[in-house]
mmCIF file with all atom_site columns, C-alpha atoms in Angstrom:
data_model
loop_
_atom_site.group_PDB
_atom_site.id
_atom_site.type_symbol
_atom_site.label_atom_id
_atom_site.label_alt_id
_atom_site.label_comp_id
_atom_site.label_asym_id
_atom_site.label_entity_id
_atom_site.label_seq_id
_atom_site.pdbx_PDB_ins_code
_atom_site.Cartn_x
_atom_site.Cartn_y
_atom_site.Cartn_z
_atom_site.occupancy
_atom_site.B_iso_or_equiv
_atom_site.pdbx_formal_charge
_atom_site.auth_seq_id
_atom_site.auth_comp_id
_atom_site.auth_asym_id
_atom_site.auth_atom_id
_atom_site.pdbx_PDB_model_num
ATOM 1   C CA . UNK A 1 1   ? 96.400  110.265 92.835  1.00 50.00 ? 173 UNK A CA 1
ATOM 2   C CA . UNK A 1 2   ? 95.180  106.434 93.202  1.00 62.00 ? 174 UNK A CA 1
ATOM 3   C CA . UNK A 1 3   ? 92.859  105.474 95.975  1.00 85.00 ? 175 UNK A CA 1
ATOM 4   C CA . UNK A 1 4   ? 94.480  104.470 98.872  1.00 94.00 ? 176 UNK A CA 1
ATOM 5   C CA . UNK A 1 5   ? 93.382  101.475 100.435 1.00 97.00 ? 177 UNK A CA 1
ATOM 6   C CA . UNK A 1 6   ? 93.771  101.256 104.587 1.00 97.00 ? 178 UNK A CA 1
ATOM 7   C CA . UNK A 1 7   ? 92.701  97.986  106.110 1.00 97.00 ? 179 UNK A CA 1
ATOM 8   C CA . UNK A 1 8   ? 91.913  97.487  109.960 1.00 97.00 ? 180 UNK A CA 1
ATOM 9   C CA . UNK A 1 9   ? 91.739  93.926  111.468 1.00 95.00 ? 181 UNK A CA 1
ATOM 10  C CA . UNK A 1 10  ? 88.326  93.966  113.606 1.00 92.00 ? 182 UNK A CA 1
ATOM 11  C CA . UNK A 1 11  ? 87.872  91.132  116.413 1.00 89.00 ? 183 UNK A CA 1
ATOM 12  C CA . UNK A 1 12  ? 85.158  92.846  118.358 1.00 85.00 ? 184 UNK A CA 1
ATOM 13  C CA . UNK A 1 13  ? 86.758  93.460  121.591 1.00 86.00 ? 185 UNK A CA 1
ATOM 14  C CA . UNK A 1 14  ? 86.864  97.130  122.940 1.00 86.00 ? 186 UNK A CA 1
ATOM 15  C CA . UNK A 1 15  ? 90.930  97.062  121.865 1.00 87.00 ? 187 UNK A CA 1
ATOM 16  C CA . UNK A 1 16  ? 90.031  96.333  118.206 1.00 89.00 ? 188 UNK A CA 1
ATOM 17  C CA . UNK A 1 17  ? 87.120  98.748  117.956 1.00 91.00 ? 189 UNK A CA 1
ATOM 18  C CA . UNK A 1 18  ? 89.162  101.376 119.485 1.00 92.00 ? 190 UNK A CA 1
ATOM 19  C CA . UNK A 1 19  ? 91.948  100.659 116.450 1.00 93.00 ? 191 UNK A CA 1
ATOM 20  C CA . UNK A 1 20  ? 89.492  101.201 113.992 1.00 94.00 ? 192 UNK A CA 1
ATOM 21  C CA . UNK A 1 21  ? 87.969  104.577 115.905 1.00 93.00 ? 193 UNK A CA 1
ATOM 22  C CA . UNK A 1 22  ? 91.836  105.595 115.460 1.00 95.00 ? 194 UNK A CA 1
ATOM 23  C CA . UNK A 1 23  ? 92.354  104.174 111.932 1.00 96.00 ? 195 UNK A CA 1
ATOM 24  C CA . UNK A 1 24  ? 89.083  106.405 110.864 1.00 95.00 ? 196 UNK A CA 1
ATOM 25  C CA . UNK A 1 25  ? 89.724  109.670 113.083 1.00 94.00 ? 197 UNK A CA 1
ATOM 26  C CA . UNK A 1 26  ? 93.882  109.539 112.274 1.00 95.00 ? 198 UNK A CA 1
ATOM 27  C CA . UNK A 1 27  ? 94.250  107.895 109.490 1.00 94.00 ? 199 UNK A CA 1
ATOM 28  C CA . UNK A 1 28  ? 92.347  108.019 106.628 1.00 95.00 ? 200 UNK A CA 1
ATOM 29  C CA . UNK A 1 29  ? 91.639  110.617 104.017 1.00 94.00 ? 201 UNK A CA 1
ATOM 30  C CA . UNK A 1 30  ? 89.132  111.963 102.163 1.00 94.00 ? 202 UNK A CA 1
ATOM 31  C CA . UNK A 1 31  ? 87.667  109.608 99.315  1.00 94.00 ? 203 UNK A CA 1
ATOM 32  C CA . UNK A 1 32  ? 89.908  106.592 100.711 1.00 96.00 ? 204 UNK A CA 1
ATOM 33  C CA . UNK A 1 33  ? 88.567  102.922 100.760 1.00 97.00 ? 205 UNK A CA 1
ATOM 34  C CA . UNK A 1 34  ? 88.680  100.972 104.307 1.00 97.00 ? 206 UNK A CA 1
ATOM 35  C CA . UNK A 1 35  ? 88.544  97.666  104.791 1.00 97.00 ? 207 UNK A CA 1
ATOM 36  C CA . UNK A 1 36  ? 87.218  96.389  107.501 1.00 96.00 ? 208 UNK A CA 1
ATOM 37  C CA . UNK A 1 37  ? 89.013  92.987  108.249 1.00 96.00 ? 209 UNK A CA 1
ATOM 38  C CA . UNK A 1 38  ? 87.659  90.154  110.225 1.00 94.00 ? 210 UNK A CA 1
ATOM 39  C CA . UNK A 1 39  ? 88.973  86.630  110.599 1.00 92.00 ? 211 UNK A CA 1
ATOM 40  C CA . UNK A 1 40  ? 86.698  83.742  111.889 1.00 87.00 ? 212 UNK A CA 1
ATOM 41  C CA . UNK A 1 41  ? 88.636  81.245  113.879 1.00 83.00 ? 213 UNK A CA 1
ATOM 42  C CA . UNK A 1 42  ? 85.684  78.996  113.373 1.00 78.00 ? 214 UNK A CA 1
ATOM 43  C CA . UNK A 1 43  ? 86.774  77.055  109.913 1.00 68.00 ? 215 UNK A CA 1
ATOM 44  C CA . UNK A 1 44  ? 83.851  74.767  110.428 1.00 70.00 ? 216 UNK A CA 1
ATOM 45  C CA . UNK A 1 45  ? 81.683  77.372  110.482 1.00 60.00 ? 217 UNK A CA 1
ATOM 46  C CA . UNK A 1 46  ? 78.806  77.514  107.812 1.00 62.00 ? 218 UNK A CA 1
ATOM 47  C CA . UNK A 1 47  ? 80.903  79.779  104.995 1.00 64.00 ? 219 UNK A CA 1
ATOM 48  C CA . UNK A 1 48  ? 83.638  78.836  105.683 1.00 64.00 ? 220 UNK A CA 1
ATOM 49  C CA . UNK A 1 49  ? 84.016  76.000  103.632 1.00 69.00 ? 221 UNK A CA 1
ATOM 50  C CA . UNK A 1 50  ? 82.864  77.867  100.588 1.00 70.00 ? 222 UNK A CA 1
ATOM 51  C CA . UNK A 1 51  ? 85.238  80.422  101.221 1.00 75.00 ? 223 UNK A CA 1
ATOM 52  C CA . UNK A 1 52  ? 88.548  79.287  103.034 1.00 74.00 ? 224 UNK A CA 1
ATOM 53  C CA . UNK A 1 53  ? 91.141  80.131  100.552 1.00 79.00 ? 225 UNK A CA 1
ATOM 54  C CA . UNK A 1 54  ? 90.345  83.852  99.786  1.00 85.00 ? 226 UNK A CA 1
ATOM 55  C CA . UNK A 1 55  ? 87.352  84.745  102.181 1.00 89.00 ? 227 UNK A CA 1
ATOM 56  C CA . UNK A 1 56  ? 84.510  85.845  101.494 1.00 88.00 ? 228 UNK A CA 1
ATOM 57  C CA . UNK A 1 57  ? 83.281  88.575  98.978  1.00 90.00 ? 229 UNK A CA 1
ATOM 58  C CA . UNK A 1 58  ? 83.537  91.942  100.084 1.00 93.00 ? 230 UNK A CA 1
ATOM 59  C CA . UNK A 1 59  ? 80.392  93.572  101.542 1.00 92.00 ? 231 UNK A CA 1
ATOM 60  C CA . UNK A 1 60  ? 79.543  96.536  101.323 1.00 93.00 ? 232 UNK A CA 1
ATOM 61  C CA . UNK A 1 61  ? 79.215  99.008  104.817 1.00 92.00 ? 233 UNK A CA 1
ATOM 62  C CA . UNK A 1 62  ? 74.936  99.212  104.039 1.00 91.00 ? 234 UNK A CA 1
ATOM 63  C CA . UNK A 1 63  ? 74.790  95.563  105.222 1.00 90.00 ? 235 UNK A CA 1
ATOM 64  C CA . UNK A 1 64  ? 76.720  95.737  108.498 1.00 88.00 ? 236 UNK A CA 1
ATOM 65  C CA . UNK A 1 65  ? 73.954  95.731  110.787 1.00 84.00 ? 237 UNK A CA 1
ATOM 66  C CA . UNK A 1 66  ? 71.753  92.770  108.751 1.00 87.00 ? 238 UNK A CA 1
ATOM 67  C CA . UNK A 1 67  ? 71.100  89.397  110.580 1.00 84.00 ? 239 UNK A CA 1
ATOM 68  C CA . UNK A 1 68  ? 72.702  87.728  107.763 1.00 81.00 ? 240 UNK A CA 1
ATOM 69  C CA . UNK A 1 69  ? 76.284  89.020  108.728 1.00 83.00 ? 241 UNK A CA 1
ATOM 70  C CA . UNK A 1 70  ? 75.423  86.628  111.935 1.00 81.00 ? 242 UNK A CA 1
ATOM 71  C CA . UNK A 1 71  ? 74.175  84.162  110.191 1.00 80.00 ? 243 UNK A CA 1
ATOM 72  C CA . UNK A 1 72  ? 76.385  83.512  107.283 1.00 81.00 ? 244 UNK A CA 1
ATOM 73  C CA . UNK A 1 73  ? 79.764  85.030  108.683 1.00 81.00 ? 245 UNK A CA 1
ATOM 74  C CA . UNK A 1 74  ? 79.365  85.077  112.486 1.00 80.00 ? 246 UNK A CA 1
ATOM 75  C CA . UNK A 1 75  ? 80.113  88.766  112.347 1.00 84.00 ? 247 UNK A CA 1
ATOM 76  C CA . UNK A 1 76  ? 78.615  91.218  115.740 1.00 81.00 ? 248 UNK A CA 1
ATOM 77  C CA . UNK A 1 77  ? 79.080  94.710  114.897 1.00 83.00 ? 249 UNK A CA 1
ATOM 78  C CA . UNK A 1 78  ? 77.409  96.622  117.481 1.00 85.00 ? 250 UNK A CA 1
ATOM 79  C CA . UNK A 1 79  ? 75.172  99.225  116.252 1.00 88.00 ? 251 UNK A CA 1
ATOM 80  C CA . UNK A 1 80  ? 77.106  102.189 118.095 1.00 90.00 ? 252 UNK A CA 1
ATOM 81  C CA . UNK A 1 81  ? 80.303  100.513 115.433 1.00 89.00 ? 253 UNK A CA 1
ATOM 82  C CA . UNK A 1 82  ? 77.906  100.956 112.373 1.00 89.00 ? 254 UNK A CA 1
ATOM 83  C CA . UNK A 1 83  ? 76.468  104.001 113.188 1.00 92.00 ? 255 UNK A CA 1
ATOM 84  C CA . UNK A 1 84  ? 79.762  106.041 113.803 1.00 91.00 ? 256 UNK A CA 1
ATOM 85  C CA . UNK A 1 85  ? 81.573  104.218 110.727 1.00 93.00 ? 257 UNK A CA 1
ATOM 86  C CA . UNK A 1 86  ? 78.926  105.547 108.751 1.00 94.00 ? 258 UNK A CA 1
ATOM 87  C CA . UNK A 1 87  ? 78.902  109.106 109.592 1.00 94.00 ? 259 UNK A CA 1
ATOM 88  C CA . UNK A 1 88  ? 82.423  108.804 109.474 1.00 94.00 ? 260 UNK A CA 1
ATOM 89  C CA . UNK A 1 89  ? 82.083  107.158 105.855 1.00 95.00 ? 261 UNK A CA 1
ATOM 90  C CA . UNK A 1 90  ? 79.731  110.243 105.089 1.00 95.00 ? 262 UNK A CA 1
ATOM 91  C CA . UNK A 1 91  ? 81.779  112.853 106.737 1.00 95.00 ? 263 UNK A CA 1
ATOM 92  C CA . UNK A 1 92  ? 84.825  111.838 104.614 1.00 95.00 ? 264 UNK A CA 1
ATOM 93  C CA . UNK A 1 93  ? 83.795  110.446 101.857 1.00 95.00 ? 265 UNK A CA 1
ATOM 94  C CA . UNK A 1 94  ? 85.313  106.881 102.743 1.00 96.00 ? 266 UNK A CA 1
ATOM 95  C CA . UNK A 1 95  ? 84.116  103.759 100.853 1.00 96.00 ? 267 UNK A CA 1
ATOM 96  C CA . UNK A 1 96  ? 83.779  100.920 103.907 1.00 96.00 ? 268 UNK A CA 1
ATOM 97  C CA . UNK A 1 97  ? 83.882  97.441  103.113 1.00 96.00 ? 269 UNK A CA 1
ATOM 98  C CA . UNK A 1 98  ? 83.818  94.333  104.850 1.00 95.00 ? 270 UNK A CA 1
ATOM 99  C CA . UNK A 1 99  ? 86.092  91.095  103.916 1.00 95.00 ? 271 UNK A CA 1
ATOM 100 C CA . UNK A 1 100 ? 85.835  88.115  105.794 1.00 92.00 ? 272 UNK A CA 1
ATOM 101 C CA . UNK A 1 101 ? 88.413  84.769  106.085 1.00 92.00 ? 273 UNK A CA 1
ATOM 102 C CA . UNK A 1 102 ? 88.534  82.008  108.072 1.00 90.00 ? 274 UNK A CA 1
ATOM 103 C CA . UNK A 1 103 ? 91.742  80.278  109.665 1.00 89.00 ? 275 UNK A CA 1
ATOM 104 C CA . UNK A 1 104 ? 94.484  81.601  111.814 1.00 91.00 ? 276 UNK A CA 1
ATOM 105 C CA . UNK A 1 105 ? 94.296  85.329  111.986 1.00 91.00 ? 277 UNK A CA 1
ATOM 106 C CA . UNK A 1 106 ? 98.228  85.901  111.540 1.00 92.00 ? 278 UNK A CA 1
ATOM 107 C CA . UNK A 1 107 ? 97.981  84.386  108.656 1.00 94.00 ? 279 UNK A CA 1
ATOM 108 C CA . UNK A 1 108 ? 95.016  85.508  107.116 1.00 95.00 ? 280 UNK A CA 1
ATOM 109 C CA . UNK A 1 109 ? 95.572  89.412  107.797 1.00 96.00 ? 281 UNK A CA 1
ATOM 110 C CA . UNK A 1 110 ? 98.789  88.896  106.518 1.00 96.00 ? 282 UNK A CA 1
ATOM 111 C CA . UNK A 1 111 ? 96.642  87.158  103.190 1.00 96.00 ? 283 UNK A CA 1
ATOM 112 C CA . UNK A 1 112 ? 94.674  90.093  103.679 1.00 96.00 ? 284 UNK A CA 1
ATOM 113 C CA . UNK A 1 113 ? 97.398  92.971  102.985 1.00 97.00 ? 285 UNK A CA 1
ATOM 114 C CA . UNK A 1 114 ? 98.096  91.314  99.301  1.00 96.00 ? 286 UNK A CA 1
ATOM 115 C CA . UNK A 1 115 ? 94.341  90.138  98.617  1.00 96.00 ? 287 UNK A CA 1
ATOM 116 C CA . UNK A 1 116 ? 93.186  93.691  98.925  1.00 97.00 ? 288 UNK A CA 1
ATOM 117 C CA . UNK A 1 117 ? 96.621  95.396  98.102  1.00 96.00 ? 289 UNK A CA 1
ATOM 118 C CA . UNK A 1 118 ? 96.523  97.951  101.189 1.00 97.00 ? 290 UNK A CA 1
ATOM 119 C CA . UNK A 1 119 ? 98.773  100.951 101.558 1.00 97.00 ? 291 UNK A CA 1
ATOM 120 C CA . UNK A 1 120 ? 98.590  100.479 105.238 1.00 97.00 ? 292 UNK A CA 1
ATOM 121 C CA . UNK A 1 121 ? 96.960  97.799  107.751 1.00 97.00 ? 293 UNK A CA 1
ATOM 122 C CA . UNK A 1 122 ? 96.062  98.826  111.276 1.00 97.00 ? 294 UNK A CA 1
ATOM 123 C CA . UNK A 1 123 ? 95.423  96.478  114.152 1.00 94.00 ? 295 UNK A CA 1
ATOM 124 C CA . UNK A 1 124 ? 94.325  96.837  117.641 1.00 89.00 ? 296 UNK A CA 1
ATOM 125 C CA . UNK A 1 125 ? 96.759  95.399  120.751 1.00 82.00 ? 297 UNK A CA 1
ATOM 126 C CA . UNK A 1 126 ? 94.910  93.852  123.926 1.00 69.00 ? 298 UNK A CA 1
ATOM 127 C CA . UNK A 1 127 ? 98.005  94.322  125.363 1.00 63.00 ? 299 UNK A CA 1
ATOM 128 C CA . UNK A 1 128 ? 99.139  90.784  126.521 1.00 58.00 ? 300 UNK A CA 1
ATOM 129 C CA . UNK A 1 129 ? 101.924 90.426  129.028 1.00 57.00 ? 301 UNK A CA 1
ATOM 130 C CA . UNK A 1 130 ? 105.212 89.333  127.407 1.00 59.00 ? 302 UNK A CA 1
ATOM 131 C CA . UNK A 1 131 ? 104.517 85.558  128.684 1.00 53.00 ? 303 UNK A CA 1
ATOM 132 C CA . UNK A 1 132 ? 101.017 85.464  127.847 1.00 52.00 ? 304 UNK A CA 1
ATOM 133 C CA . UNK A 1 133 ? 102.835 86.941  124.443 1.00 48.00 ? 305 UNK A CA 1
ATOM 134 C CA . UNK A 1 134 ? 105.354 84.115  124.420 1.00 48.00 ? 306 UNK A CA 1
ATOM 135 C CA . UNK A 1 135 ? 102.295 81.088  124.834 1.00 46.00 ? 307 UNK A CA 1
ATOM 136 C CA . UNK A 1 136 ? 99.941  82.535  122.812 1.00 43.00 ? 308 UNK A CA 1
ATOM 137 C CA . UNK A 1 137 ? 101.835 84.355  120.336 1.00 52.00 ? 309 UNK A CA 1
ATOM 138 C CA . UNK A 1 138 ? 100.869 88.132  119.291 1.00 80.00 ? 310 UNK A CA 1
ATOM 139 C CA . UNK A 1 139 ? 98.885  88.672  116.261 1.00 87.00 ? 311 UNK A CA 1
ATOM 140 C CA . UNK A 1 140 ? 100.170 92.083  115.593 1.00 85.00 ? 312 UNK A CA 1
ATOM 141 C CA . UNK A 1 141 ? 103.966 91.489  116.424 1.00 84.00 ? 313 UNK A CA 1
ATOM 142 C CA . UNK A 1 142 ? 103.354 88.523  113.482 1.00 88.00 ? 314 UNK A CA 1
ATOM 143 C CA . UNK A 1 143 ? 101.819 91.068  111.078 1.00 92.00 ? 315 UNK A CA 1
ATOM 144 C CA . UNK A 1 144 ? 104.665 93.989  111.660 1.00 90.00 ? 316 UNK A CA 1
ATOM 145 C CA . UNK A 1 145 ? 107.299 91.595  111.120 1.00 90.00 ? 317 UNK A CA 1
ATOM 146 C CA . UNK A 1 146 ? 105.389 89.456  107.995 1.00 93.00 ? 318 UNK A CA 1
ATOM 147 C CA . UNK A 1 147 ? 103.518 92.222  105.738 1.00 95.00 ? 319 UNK A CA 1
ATOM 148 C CA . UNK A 1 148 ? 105.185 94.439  103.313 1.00 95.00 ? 320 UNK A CA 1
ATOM 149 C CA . UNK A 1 149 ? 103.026 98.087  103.790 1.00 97.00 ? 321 UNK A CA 1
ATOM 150 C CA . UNK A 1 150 ? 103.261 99.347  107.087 1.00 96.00 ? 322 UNK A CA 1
ATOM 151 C CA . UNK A 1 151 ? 101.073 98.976  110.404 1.00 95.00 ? 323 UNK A CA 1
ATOM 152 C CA . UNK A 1 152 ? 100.352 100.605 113.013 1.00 94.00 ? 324 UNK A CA 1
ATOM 153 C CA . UNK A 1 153 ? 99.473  98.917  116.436 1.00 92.00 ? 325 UNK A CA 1
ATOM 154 C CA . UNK A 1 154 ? 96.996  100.711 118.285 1.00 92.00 ? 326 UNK A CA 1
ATOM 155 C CA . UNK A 1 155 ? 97.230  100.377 122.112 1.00 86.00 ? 327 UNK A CA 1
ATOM 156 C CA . UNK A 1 156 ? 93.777  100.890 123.403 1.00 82.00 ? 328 UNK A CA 1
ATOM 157 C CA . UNK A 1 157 ? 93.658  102.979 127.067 1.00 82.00 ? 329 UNK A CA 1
ATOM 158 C CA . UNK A 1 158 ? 93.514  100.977 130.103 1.00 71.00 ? 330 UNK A CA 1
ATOM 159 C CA . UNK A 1 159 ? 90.125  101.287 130.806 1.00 61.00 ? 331 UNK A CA 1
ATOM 160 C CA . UNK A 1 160 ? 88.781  100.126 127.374 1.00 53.00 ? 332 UNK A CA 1
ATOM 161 C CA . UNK A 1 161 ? 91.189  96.999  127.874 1.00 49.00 ? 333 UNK A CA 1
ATOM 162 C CA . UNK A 1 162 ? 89.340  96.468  131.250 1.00 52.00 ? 334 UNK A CA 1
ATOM 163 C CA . UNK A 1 163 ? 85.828  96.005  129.649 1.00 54.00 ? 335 UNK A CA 1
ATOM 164 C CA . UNK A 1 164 ? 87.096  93.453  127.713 1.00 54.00 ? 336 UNK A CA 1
ATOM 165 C CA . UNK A 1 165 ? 88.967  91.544  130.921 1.00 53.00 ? 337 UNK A CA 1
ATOM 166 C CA . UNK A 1 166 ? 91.547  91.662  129.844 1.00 50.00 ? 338 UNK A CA 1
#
């Protein structure tokens, strides 16, 4: 059987890491690569302009934690993140990897889904009111309705939502 590939759009907030806690604990299986996927909003930052059309190359879960994921991507994984993807990497076998784009993040998790050709894509909700919804538009109502594999929205619990303010 071919390796399936699961991605998980990461933003950081307690919603997003709670989707990827899920993805990990529900989803995946043993010996399956996860990407982790994270979109910087920021196209003038450093990298960016280097790698706008297809992100940035994949790294590899061992450099998580390094100052250059700050410095060259603007990525913040908090150490609690790294250290539970990693058992959980170890505990099931999982290959993690990190990929990186810059631009709108609709768009570029949608890029995502074909770039890395998941099998599924799961994305956190911060669970937006439908008229904050209606100005701001909803990242994961765009990706059910755009990408071809399917995705699961994970609704974090009310009190992770709350740490975040929202």
């Amino acid at each position: 059987m071919a390796q399936r590939h699961v991605g998980v759009g990461i933003d950081f907030s307690a919603g997003s890491e709670y989707a990827l806690r899920w993805a990990i604990a529900n989803l995946t299986r043993d010996g399956e690569m996860v990407y982790l996927i994270y979109v910087n909003s920021d196209v003038e930052y450093g990298e960016a302009q280097l790698w706008m059309e297809g992100g940035a190359p994949l790294v590899p879960m061992e450099e998580f934690g390094s100052s250059a994921m700050v410095t060259k991507y603007g990525v913040l994984f908090t150490p609690q993140v790294i250290e539970e993807v990693r058992v959980a990497a170890i505990h099931k076998d999982l290959t993690v990897g990190l990929k990186v784009y810059w631009g709108d993040a609709r768009e570029k998790l949608c890029d995502a889904e074909v770039d890395l050709q998941l099998h599924s894509l799961v994305v956190g909700s911060r669970g937006m009111g439908s008229l904050q919804r209606a100005i701001l538009g909803s990242v994961s109502e765009y990706v059910v309705c755009s990408v071809a594999c399917p995705v699961t929205v994970v609704k974090a619990p009310k009190p992770c939502l709350e740490l975040d303010g929202n």
